[in-house]
Amino acid sequence: MSEAKSNIDLKSLIQENKKRLQEFNRPYNPYTGEGSPIERTLVVIPEFNMAVYLPLTMLKVPWVKIICERQSFSDSVQYLIQNHPEVGGKLENSDNPVSDLFIAFTYERFNHDFEFYAVTTLSIQDKQSLDDVPFILRKAQRKLLARLERMRLAGIPIRAILLKARQWGGSTLVQMYMLWIQQIHKKNWHLAVCAQGDDAAKNINAMYSRAAQMYPKDAGTITLKAYERSPKNRICVETGGIIGIGSYINPDQFRSYNYPMVHLSEVGLWEDTMKRKAANVAQSL
């Protein structure tokens, strides 16, 4: 026992603790990208007093690269009109091409930067105040996001088994990430939410509904309607994505559709019944 005690270096433990606390409390700003776990590069554009950390994937977009290299929107307009019709075509007859280019730049960022998209367009209910607040990711949520993004950017199926403590926002992050995929990246891309009971699935899906209702008009619209008169399945009019909701006890409503995205909630609570095994339901979904 005395030998074990002598090997404990209290000073090093304290230093390690300070190091971890410093990392835990590192500044985070989803508007600028500071503190994000996603690999980024600092871009400074003085005319808009803008200094942001952009995801590396965004800097691969040719017309975005031009703006970043010139560090100016106004100095890039004419070049983009002449050489990049995908964005320049919208600027040629514009009354305010610099402002329109900045808006196009912002919308392009939505494609690459989930954290920025979340804080500027998505609202969630704060667990303590119950107020509707912008979705700013907690540290644990950012850690999960980094793993999801690595798989998405690698072009492989995004699969995650999340062993989670309650109330840190794992389900919220997953559901909002799937909303981002449906609204920004894919058309006719369906989502199934399956839980141990209908009420639990509805609670998860309520996050999607809240975000749709409060989606800022400047960013677009998310219109959800009942799909084929189903009381549980809805479709997003703008993107054609279906959101199916149900429980593992009654999974029949999921059979008729192809679901590229599946959110299985609290699978550890699913119990086998005489009619079906929980594992088989999960596998078939």
C-alpha positions as CSV (number, residue, x, y, z in Angstrom):
1,M,0.0,0.0,0.0
2,S,2.8,2.4,0.9
3,E,4.5,1.7,-2.4
4,A,1.3,2.5,-4.4
5,K,0.9,5.7,-2.5
6,S,4.5,6.8,-3.2
7,N,3.9,6.4,-7.0
8,I,1.0,8.9,-7.0
9,D,2.2,12.3,-8.2
10,L,-0.3,14.8,-6.9
11,K,1.2,17.7,-8.7
12,S,0.9,16.0,-12.1
13,L,-2.7,15.1,-11.3
14,I,-3.5,18.7,-10.5
15,Q,-1.8,19.9,-13.6
16,E,-3.8,17.3,-15.7
17,N,-7.0,18.5,-14.1
18,K,-6.2,22.1,-14.9
19,K,-5.4,21.1,-18.5
20,R,-8.8,19.3,-18.9
21,L,-10.7,22.1,-17.3
22,Q,-9.1,24.6,-19.6
23,E,-10.0,22.4,-22.6
24,F,-13.6,22.0,-21.3
25,N,-14.0,25.8,-20.8
26,R,-12.4,26.7,-24.1
27,P,-14.3,29.5,-25.9
28,Y,-16.9,28.4,-28.3
29,N,-18.8,30.5,-30.9
30,P,-20.9,28.8,-33.5
31,Y,-21.4,32.0,-35.4
32,T,-17.6,32.4,-36.1
33,G,-16.7,28.7,-35.8
34,E,-14.3,29.3,-32.9
35,G,-13.8,26.2,-30.7
36,S,-15.5,23.9,-33.2
37,P,-14.3,20.3,-33.4
38,I,-14.6,20.4,-37.2
39,E,-11.4,21.1,-39.1
40,R,-11.5,24.8,-40.2
41,T,-9.4,27.7,-41.5
42,L,-9.5,31.3,-40.4
43,V,-10.9,33.6,-43.1
44,V,-10.7,37.4,-42.7
45,I,-12.8,39.8,-44.8
46,P,-12.2,43.4,-43.6
47,E,-15.0,45.1,-45.5
48,F,-17.6,43.2,-43.5
49,N,-15.5,43.2,-40.3
50,M,-15.6,39.4,-40.6
51,A,-13.3,36.9,-39.2
52,V,-14.7,33.4,-39.3
53,Y,-13.3,29.8,-39.2
54,L,-14.8,28.1,-42.2
55,P,-14.9,24.3,-42.7
56,L,-12.2,23.1,-45.1
57,T,-14.9,21.6,-47.4
58,M,-16.4,25.1,-48.0
59,L,-13.0,26.4,-49.1
60,K,-13.0,23.8,-51.9
61,V,-16.0,25.5,-53.5
62,P,-14.4,27.5,-56.4
63,W,-16.3,30.7,-56.1
64,V,-16.0,30.7,-52.3
65,K,-12.2,30.2,-52.7
66,I,-12.1,33.4,-54.9
67,I,-13.7,35.5,-52.2
68,C,-11.5,34.1,-49.5
69,E,-8.3,34.7,-51.5
70,R,-9.3,38.2,-52.4
71,Q,-10.6,38.8,-48.8
72,S,-13.3,40.9,-50.4
73,F,-16.9,40.5,-51.6
74,S,-16.9,43.7,-53.7
75,D,-13.6,42.9,-55.4
76,S,-14.9,39.5,-56.3
77,V,-18.3,40.4,-57.9
78,Q,-17.2,41.2,-61.4
79,Y,-14.8,38.2,-61.6
80,L,-17.6,35.8,-60.5
81,I,-20.0,37.3,-63.0
82,Q,-17.5,36.6,-65.8
83,N,-16.2,33.2,-64.7
84,H,-18.6,31.5,-62.3
85,P,-22.2,31.7,-63.7
86,E,-23.4,29.3,-60.9
87,V,-23.3,32.3,-58.6
88,G,-22.4,35.2,-60.9
89,G,-25.6,34.8,-62.9
90,K,-27.6,35.9,-59.9
91,L,-25.4,39.0,-59.4
92,E,-25.3,40.4,-63.0
93,N,-28.7,42.2,-62.8
94,S,-28.8,42.7,-59.1
95,D,-29.3,46.1,-57.6
96,N,-27.0,45.3,-54.8
97,P,-24.6,42.5,-55.9
98,V,-22.3,42.8,-53.0
99,S,-25.1,42.2,-50.5
100,D,-26.5,39.4,-52.6
101,L,-23.1,37.7,-52.8
102,F,-22.8,37.9,-49.0
103,I,-26.2,36.2,-48.8
104,A,-25.2,33.5,-51.2
105,F,-22.0,33.0,-49.2
106,T,-24.1,32.5,-46.0
107,Y,-26.4,30.0,-47.7
108,E,-23.4,28.1,-49.0
109,R,-22.1,27.9,-45.4
110,F,-25.3,26.1,-44.5
111,N,-24.2,23.2,-46.7
112,H,-20.9,22.8,-44.9
113,D,-21.3,24.1,-41.3
114,F,-23.9,22.3,-39.2
115,E,-23.1,24.3,-36.1
116,F,-23.6,27.6,-38.0
117,Y,-26.8,26.3,-39.5
118,A,-28.1,25.2,-36.2
119,V,-27.5,28.4,-34.3
120,T,-28.9,30.7,-37.1
121,T,-32.0,28.6,-38.2
122,L,-32.9,26.0,-35.6
123,S,-34.7,26.5,-32.3
124,I,-35.1,24.1,-29.4
125,Q,-36.7,24.3,-26.0
126,D,-34.3,25.0,-23.2
127,K,-34.6,22.3,-20.6
128,Q,-34.4,24.7,-17.6
129,S,-36.3,27.8,-18.7
130,L,-38.5,26.0,-21.2
131,D,-38.0,29.0,-23.5
132,D,-37.3,28.6,-27.3
133,V,-33.7,29.3,-27.8
134,P,-31.2,29.0,-30.7
135,F,-29.6,25.5,-30.9
136,I,-26.1,26.0,-29.6
137,L,-24.3,22.6,-29.3
138,R,-23.0,21.6,-25.9
139,K,-19.5,20.1,-25.7
140,A,-20.8,16.5,-25.7
141,Q,-23.0,17.3,-28.7
142,R,-20.0,18.7,-30.5
143,K,-18.0,15.6,-29.8
144,L,-20.8,13.5,-31.3
145,L,-21.1,15.8,-34.3
146,A,-17.4,15.4,-35.1
147,R,-17.9,11.7,-35.4
148,L,-21.0,12.0,-37.5
149,E,-19.3,14.4,-39.9
150,R,-16.2,12.3,-40.3
151,M,-18.4,9.5,-41.6
152,R,-20.5,11.8,-43.8
153,L,-17.5,13.4,-45.4
154,A,-15.8,10.1,-45.9
155,G,-18.8,9.0,-47.9
156,I,-19.6,6.0,-45.8
157,P,-22.8,5.1,-44.0
158,I,-23.3,7.1,-40.9
159,R,-23.8,4.7,-38.0
160,A,-23.6,5.3,-34.3
161,I,-24.6,3.5,-31.2
162,L,-24.9,6.1,-28.5
163,L,-24.6,4.9,-24.8
164,K,-25.8,8.2,-23.2
165,A,-26.4,9.7,-19.9
166,R,-29.9,11.4,-19.9
167,Q,-30.5,15.0,-20.7
168,W,-27.3,16.1,-22.3
169,G,-28.9,16.3,-25.7
170,G,-27.8,13.2,-27.7
171,S,-31.3,12.7,-29.2
172,T,-31.6,16.4,-29.9
173,L,-28.3,16.5,-31.8
174,V,-29.2,13.3,-33.8
175,Q,-32.7,14.6,-34.7
176,M,-31.5,18.1,-35.7
177,Y,-28.6,16.6,-37.7
178,M,-31.1,14.4,-39.6
179,L,-33.2,17.5,-40.2
180,W,-30.2,19.2,-41.7
181,I,-29.6,16.3,-44.0
182,Q,-33.2,16.3,-45.2
183,Q,-33.5,20.1,-45.6
184,I,-30.1,21.0,-47.0
185,H,-28.4,18.0,-48.5
186,K,-31.1,15.6,-49.9
187,K,-34.4,15.4,-51.7
188,N,-36.9,12.6,-51.1
189,W,-34.7,11.4,-48.2
190,H,-36.9,9.8,-45.6
191,L,-36.6,9.4,-41.8
192,A,-38.0,6.9,-39.3
193,V,-38.2,7.6,-35.6
194,C,-38.8,4.4,-33.7
195,A,-38.9,4.3,-29.9
196,Q,-40.1,1.9,-27.1
197,G,-43.5,3.6,-27.3
198,D,-45.5,6.0,-29.5
199,D,-45.3,8.8,-26.9
200,A,-41.5,8.6,-26.8
201,A,-41.2,8.7,-30.5
202,K,-43.6,11.7,-30.7
203,N,-41.5,13.6,-28.1
204,I,-38.4,13.1,-30.3
205,N,-40.3,14.2,-33.4
206,A,-41.7,17.2,-31.6
207,M,-38.2,18.7,-31.8
208,Y,-38.4,18.5,-35.6
209,S,-41.9,20.2,-35.5
210,R,-40.7,23.0,-33.2
211,A,-37.8,23.7,-35.5
212,A,-40.0,23.7,-38.6
213,Q,-42.5,26.1,-37.0
214,M,-39.8,28.6,-36.0
215,Y,-37.6,28.2,-39.1
216,P,-36.6,31.8,-40.2
217,K,-38.4,32.9,-43.4
218,D,-35.1,34.3,-44.8
219,A,-33.7,30.8,-44.7
220,G,-36.7,29.2,-46.4
221,T,-39.7,27.2,-45.1
222,I,-40.3,23.8,-43.7
223,T,-43.9,22.8,-44.3
224,L,-45.0,19.5,-42.8
225,K,-48.2,17.8,-43.9
226,A,-49.8,14.5,-43.1
227,Y,-48.6,11.9,-45.6
228,E,-51.3,9.8,-47.4
229,R,-53.7,10.8,-44.5
230,S,-51.6,8.9,-42.0
231,P,-51.9,10.1,-38.4
232,K,-48.3,9.4,-37.8
233,N,-46.3,9.9,-41.0
234,R,-45.7,13.4,-42.4
235,I,-44.0,14.8,-45.4
236,C,-41.9,17.9,-45.9
237,V,-43.5,19.7,-48.9
238,E,-40.3,21.5,-49.9
239,T,-38.0,18.5,-50.0
240,G,-40.3,15.4,-50.3
241,G,-38.8,13.8,-47.2
242,I,-41.1,11.7,-45.1
243,I,-40.9,11.6,-41.3
244,G,-42.3,8.3,-40.0
245,I,-43.0,8.0,-36.3
246,G,-43.8,4.9,-34.3
247,S,-42.8,2.2,-31.8
248,Y,-41.1,-1.1,-32.1
249,I,-44.3,-2.8,-30.8
250,N,-46.3,-1.6,-33.8
251,P,-43.7,-1.3,-36.6
252,D,-46.1,-2.0,-39.5
253,Q,-46.4,1.7,-40.6
254,F,-42.7,1.6,-41.5
255,R,-43.0,-1.2,-44.0
256,S,-44.1,0.7,-47.1
257,Y,-41.3,3.2,-47.3
258,N,-37.6,3.3,-47.8
259,Y,-35.9,5.0,-44.9
260,P,-32.3,6.1,-45.6
261,M,-32.2,7.6,-42.0
262,V,-33.4,5.8,-38.9
263,H,-33.4,7.1,-35.3
264,L,-33.8,4.2,-32.9
265,S,-34.4,5.5,-29.4
266,E,-33.6,3.7,-26.1
267,V,-33.3,0.4,-27.7
268,G,-32.1,-1.1,-24.4
269,L,-35.7,-0.8,-23.2
270,W,-37.2,-2.7,-26.1
271,E,-38.5,-6.1,-24.8
272,D,-39.2,-9.1,-26.9
273,T,-42.8,-10.1,-27.3
274,M,-44.6,-13.2,-28.5
275,K,-45.0,-11.7,-32.0
276,R,-41.6,-10.2,-32.5
277,K,-38.0,-9.7,-31.3
278,A,-36.8,-6.2,-30.7
279,A,-33.5,-6.9,-32.4
280,N,-35.3,-8.1,-35.6
281,V,-37.3,-4.8,-35.7
282,A,-34.2,-2.8,-35.4
283,Q,-32.4,-4.8,-38.0
284,S,-35.3,-4.6,-40.5
285,L,-35.5,-0.8,-40.1
